[in-house]
Short mmCIF file of C-alpha atoms and ligand atoms in Angstrom, two decimals:
data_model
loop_
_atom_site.label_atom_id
_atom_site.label_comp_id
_atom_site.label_asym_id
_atom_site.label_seq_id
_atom_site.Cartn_x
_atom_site.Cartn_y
_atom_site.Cartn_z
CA UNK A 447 -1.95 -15.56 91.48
CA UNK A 448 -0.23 -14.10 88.13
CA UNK A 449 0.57 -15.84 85.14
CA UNK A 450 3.17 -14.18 82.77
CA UNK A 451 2.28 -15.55 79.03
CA UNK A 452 5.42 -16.26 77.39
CA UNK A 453 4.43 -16.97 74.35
CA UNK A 454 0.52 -16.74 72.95
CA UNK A 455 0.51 -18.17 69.65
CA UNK A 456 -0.53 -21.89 68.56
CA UNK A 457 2.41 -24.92 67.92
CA UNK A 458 4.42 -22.99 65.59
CA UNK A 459 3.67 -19.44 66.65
CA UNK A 460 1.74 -16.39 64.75
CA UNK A 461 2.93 -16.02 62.06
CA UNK A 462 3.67 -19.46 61.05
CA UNK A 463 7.16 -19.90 60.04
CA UNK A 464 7.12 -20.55 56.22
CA UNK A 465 3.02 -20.09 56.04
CA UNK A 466 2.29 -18.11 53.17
CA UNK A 467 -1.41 -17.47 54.46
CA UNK A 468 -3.02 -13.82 54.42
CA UNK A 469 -3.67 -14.25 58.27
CA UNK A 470 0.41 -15.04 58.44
CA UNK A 471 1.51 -12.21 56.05
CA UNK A 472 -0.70 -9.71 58.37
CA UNK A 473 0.75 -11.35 61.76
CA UNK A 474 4.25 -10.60 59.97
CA UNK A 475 4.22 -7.36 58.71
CA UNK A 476 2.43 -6.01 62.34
CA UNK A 477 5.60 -6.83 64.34
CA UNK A 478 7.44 -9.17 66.00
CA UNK A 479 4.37 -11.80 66.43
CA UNK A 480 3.62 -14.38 68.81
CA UNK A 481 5.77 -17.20 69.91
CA UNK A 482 4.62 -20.81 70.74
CA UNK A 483 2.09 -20.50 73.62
CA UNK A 484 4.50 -20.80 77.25
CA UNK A 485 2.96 -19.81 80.70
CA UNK A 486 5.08 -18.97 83.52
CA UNK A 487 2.52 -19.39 86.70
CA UNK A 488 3.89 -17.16 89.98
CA UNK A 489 7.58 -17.32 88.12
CA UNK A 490 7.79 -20.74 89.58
CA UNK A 491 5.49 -23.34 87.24
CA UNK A 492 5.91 -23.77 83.68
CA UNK A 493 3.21 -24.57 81.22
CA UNK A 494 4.26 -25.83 77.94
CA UNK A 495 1.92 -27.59 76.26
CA UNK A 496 2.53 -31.53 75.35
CA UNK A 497 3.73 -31.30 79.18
CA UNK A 498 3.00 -31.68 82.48
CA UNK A 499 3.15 -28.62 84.42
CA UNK A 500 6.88 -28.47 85.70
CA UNK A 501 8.61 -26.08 88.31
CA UNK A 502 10.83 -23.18 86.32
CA UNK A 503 14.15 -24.35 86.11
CA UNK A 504 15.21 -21.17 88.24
CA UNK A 505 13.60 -22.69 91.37
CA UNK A 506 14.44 -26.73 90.92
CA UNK A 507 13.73 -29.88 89.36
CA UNK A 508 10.81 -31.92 90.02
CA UNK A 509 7.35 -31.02 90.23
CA UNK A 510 5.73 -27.95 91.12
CA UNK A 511 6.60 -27.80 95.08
CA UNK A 512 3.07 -26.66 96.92
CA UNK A 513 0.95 -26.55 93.53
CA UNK A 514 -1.88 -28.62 93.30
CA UNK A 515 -2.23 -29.62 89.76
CA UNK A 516 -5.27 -31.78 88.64
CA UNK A 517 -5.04 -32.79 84.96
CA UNK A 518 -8.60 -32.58 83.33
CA UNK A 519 -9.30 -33.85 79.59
CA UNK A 520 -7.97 -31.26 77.28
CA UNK A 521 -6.58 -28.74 80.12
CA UNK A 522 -4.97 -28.23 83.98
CA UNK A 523 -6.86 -26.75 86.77
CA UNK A 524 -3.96 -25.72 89.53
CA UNK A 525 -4.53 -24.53 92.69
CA UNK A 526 -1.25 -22.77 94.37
CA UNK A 527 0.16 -22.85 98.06
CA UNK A 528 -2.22 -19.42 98.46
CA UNK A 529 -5.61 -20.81 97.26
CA UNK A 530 -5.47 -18.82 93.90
CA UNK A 531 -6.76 -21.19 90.97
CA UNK A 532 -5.51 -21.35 87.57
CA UNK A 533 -7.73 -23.11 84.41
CA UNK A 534 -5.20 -23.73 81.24
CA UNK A 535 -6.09 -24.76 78.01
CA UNK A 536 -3.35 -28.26 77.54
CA UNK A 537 -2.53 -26.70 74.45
CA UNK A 538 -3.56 -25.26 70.83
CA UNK A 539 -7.21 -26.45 69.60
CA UNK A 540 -7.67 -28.29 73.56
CA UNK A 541 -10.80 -27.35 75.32
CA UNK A 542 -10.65 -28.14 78.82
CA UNK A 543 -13.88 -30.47 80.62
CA UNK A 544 -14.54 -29.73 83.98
CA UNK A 545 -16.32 -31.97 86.09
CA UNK A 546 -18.78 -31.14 89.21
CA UNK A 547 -15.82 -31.16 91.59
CA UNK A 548 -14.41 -28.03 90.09
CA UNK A 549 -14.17 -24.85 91.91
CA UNK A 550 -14.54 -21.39 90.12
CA UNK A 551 -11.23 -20.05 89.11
CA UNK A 552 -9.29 -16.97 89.31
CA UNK A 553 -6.86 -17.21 86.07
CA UNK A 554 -8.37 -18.72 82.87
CA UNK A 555 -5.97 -19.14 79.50
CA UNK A 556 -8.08 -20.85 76.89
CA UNK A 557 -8.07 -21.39 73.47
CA UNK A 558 -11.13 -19.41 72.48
CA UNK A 559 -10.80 -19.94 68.42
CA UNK A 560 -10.84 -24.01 69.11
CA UNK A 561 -14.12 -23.03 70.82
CA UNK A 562 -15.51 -19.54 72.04
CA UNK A 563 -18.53 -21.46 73.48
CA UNK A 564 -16.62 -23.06 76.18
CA UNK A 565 -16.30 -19.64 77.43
CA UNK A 566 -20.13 -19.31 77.75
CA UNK A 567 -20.43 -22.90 79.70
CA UNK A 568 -17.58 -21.92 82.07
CA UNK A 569 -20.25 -18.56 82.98
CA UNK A 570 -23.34 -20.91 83.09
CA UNK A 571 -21.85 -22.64 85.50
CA UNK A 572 -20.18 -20.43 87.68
CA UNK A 573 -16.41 -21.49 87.30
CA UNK A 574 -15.87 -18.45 85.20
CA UNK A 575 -16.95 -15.63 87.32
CA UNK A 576 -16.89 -11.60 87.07
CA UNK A 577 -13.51 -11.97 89.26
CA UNK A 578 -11.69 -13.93 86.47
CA UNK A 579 -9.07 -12.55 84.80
CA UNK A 580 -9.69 -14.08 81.04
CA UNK A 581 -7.11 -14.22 78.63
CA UNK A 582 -6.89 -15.89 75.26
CA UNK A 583 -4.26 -17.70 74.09
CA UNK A 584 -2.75 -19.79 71.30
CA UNK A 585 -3.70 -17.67 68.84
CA UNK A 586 -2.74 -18.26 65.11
CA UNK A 587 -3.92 -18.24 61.71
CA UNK A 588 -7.39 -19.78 62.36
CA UNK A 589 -8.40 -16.24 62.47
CA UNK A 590 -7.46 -13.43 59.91
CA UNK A 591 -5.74 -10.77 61.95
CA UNK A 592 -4.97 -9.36 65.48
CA UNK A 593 -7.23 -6.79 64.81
CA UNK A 594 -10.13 -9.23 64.53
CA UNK A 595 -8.87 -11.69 67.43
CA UNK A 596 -9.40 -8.08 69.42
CA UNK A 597 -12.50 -7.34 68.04
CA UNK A 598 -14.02 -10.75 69.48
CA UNK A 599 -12.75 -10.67 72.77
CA UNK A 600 -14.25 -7.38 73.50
CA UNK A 601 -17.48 -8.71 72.27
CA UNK A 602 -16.40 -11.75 74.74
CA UNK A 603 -15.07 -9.68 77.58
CA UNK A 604 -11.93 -11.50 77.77
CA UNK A 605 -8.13 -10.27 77.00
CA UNK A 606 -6.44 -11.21 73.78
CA UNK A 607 -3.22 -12.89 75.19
CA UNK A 608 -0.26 -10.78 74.29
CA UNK A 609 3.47 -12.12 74.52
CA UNK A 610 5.20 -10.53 77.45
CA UNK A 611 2.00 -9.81 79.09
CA UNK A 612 1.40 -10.83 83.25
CA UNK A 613 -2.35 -12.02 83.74
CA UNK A 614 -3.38 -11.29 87.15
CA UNK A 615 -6.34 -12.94 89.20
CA UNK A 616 -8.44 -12.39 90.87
CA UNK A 617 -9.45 -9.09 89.38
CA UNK A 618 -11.05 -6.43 91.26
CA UNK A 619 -14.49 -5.94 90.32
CA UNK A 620 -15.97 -2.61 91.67
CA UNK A 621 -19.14 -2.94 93.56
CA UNK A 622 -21.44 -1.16 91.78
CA UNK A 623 -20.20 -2.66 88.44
CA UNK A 624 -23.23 -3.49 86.63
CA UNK A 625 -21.62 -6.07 83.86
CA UNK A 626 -20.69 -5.03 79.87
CA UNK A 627 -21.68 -2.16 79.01
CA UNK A 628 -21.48 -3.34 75.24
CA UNK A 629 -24.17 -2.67 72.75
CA UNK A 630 -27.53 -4.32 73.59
CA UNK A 631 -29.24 -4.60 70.21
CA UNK A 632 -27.16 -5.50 67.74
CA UNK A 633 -28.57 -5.71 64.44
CA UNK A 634 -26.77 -7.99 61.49
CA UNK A 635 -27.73 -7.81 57.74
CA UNK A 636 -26.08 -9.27 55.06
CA UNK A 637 -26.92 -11.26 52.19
CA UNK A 638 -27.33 -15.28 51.88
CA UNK A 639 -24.14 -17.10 53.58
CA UNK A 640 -22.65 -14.04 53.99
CA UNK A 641 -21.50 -14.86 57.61
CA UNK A 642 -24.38 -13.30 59.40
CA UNK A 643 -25.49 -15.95 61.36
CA UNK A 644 -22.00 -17.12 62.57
CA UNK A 645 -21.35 -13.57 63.23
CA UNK A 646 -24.70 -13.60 65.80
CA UNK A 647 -23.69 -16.81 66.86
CA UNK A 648 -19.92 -15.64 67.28
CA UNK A 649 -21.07 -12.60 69.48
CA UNK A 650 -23.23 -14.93 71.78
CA UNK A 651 -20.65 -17.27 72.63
CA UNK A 652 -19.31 -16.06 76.37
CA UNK A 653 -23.18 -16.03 77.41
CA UNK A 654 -24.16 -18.03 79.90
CA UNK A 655 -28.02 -18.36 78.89
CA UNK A 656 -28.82 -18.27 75.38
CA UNK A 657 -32.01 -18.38 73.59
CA UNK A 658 -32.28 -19.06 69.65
CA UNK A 659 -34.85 -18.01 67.86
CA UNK A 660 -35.87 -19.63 65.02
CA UNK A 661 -38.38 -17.48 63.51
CA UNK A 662 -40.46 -18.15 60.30
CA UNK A 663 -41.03 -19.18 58.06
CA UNK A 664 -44.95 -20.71 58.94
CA UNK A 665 -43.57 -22.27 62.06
CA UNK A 666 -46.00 -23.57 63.59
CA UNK A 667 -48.00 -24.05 60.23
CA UNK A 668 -47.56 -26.47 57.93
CA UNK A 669 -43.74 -27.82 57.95
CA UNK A 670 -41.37 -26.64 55.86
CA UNK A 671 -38.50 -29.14 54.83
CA UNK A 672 -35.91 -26.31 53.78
CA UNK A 673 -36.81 -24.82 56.98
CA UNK A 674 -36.57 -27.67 58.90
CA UNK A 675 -33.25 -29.00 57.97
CA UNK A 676 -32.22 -25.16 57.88
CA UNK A 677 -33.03 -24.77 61.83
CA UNK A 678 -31.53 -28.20 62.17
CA UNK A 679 -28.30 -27.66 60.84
CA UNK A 680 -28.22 -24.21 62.74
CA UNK A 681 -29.16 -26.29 65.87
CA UNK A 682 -25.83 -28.94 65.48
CA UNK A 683 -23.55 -26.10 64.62
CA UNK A 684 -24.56 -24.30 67.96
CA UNK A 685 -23.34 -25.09 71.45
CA UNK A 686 -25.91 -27.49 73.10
CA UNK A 687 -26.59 -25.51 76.14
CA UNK A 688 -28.31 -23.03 74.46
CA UNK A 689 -32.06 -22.71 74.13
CA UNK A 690 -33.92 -23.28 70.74
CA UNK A 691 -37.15 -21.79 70.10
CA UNK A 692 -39.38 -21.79 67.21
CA UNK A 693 -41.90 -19.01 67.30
CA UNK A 694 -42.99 -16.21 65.24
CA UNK A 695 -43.89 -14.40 68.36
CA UNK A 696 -40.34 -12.38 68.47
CA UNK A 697 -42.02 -9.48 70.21
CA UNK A 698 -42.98 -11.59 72.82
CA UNK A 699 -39.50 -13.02 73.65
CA UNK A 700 -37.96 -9.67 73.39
CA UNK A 701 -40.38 -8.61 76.63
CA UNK A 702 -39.89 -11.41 78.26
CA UNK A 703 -36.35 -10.47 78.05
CA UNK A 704 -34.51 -13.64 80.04
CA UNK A 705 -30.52 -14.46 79.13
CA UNK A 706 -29.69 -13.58 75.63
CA UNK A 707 -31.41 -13.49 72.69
CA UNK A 708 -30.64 -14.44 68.97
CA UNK A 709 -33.14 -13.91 66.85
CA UNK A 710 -32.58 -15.55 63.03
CA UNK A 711 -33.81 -13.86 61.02
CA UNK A 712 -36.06 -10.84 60.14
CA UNK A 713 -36.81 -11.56 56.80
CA UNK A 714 -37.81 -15.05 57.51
CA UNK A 715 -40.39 -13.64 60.30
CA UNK A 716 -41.54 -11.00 57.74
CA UNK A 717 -42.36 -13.56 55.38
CA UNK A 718 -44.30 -15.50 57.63
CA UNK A 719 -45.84 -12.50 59.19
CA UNK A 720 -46.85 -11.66 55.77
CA UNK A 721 -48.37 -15.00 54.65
CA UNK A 722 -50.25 -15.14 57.58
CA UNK A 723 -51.69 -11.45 57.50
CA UNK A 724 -53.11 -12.56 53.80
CA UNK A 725 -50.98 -10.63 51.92
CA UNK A 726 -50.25 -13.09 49.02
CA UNK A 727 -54.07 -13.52 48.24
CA UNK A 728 -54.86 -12.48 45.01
CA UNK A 729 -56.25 -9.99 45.33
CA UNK A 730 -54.43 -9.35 49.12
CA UNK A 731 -57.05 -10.22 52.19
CA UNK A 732 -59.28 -7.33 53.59
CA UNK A 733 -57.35 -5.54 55.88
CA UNK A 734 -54.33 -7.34 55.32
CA UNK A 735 -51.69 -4.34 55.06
CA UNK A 736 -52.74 -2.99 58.94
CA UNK A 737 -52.68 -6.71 60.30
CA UNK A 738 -48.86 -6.25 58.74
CA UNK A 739 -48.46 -2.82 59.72
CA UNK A 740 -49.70 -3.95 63.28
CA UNK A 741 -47.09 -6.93 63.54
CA UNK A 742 -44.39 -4.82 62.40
CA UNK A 743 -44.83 -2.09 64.62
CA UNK A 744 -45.20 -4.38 67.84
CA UNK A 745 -42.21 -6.06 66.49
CA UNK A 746 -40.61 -2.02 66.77
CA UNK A 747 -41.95 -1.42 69.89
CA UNK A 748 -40.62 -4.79 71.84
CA UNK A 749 -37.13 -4.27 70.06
CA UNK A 750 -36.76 -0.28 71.24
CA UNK A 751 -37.56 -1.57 74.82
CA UNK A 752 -35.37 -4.30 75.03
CA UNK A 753 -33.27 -4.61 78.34
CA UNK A 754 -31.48 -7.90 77.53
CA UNK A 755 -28.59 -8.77 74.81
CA UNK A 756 -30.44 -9.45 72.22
CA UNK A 757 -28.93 -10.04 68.68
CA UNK A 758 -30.87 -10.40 65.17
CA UNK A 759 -30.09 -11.34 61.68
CA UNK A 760 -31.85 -9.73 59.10
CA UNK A 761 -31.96 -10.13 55.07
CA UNK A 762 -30.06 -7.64 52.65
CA UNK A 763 -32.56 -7.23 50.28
CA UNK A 764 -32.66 -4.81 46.77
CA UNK A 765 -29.21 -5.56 45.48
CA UNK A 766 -30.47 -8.18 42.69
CA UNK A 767 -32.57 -7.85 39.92
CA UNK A 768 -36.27 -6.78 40.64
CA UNK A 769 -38.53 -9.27 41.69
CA UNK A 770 -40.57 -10.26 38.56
CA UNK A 771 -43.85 -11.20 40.96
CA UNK A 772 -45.58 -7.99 43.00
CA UNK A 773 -45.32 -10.45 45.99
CA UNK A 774 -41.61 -10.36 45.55
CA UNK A 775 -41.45 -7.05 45.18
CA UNK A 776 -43.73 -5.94 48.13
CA UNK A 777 -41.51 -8.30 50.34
CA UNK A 778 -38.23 -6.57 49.26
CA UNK A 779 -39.70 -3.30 50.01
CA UNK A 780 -41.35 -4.69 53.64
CA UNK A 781 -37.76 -5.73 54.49
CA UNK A 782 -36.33 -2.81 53.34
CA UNK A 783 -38.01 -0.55 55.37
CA UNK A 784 -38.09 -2.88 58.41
CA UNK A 785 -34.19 -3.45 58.52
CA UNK A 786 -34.38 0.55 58.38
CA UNK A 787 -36.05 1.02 61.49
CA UNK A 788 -34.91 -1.97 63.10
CA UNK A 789 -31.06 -0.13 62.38
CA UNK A 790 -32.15 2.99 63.71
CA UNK A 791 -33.06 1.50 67.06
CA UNK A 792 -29.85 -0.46 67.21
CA UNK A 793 -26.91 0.22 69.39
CA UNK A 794 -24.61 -1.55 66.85
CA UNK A 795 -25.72 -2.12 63.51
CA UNK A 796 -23.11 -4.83 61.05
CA UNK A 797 -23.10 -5.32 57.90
CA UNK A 798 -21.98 -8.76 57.03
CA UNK A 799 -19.78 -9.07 53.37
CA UNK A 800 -18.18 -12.42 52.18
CA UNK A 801 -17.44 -13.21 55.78
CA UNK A 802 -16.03 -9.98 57.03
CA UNK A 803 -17.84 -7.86 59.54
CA UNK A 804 -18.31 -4.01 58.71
CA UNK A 805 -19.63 -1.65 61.59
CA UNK A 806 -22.04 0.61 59.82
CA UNK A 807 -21.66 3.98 61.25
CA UNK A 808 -24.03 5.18 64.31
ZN1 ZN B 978 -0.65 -19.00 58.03
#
């Protein structure tokens, strides 16, 4: 089955005609753009979105002659006369539900800035397979350029829909092909809501298992409110498959190494790590810097040795004034020296800034 995309922007193409917006003026000044998303299936089914699929008026009126199309909320899944299967988005900011009786498809043209998470739950449950020829589509100003739209669907494994372009599916998927090679510890510091833990969570999406991490601070202690409405508003804002966790014990989860990992954050594990060696006693508990020393470097050692995806968010630290308390200042110069080591043991390291992502050099 092939599916030429016409057109791969949103309602009113990329860029927007009158839209003043940066992500516009970029989409303009890189070339012709995208038009309104339009999907030619075999050269013999149309899919323009507000409609039901029709047959190209090059082969006839009426409906789609030996397609099987079954509307689904937000989408189509079409099966043609060969047995090849086709999943479509309906149209911009549409996420399509599947229920039990679909079967895994070969073609999939979805709207991954409505939601790159639907991605993942199409993987957990086997209707998006290795086979499937991705490809993303309606793309507009919801994002700030191409370049970034491309940067996410490598992370994502998927194509960015290009106009013109034929999608072709099943894709052949060489035996001894042993999945993404992408980076498997990805490291991402930045400072407070600069974007890091979207970023973590935006780089996760297309999993199928996901664990998050909440670690620190004094989980398991005495609760925290801060903390607690922090992990809970992390825990709406992420897709509901995924796995929460709250645990200091990040070493431990690293090892045992099942589905992906996203660990949030560093700094709030150091701190905890720190009030529970007895490090902000006054004067600091006996033996309190090599109970830290001890955590940290079994943190070190579980990280190098990592075989899943794992992702963690750390704290920028050192850029403000310094830390009128010694406890302030020995934590900025923990975290410091952590995020160091932790970088250096990183196949990607990112620095996060006012939103935008900046790959720090290997
Ligand atoms: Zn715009």
């Amino acid at each position: 089955m092939d599916a030429l995309l016409i057109g791969t922007g949103g309602s009113r193409g990329w860029p927007e005609p009158g839209c003043s917006c940066a992500s516009c003026c970029r989409a303009a000044a890189a070339g012709p753009g995208r038009a309104a998303g339009q999907v030619l299936i075999d050269g013999t089914v149309r899919l323009v979105p507000g409609q039901p699929p029709q047959s190209s008026p090059r082969t006839g009126p009426g409906g789609p002659a030996g397609y099987r199309v079954r509307p689904v909320p937000g989408g189509w899944d079409i099966t043609g006369p060969d047995g090849g299967r086709l999943l479509a988005s309906a149209g911009p900011g549409l996420v399509p539900e599947l229920d039990d009786a679909a079967a895994h498809f070969d073609i999939a043209l979805l709207d991954l800035l409505a939601s790159p998470a639907q991605l993942g739950l199409l993987r957990a449950r086997g209707l998006v397979r290795r086979s499937t020829a991705v490809a993303a589509m309606y793309a507009d100003h919801r994002v700030t350029s191409a370049e970034e739209l491309a940067r996410r669907c490598r992370v994502w494994g998927v194509e960015p829909g290009r106009d013109g372009m034929l999608v072709s599916g099943p894709r052949p998927v060489p035996a001894d092909d042993q999945g993404p090679a992408g980076p498997h510890r990805t490291l991402i510091i930045g400072g407070a809501r600069s974007g890091k833990s979207r970023e973590a969570e935006l780089r996760l999406s297309g999993e199928p298992a996901v664990t998050y991490l909440a670690a620190g601070p004094w989980a398991g202690q005495a609760p925290d409110t801060e903390w607690a409405d922090r992990v809970a508003a992390h825990r709406a804002g992420r897709p509901i498959w995924w796995r929460t966790e709250e645990s200091l014990d990040v070493a431990g989860a690293l090892r045992r190494g099942a589905g992906a990992l996203l660990i949030d954050g560093i700094g709030t594990w150091l701190a905890a790590v720190m009030e529970t060696a007895g490090m902000w006693a006054d004067p600091p508990a006996a033996q309190a810097s090599d109970r830290l020393a001890a955590k940290i470097e079994e943190l070190i050692a579980a990280w190098r040795q990592a075989s899943g995806l794992v992702v963690a968010v750390t704290d920028q630290v050192g850029e403000g004034l310094v830390p009128t308390y010694p406890a302030g200042r020995a934590f900025r110069d923990q975290l410091g020296w952590l995020n160091q080591r932790l970088a250096a043991e990183s196949d990607l390291a990112l620095q996060m800034v006012a939103g935008r992502v900046v790959a720090l050099p290997a």
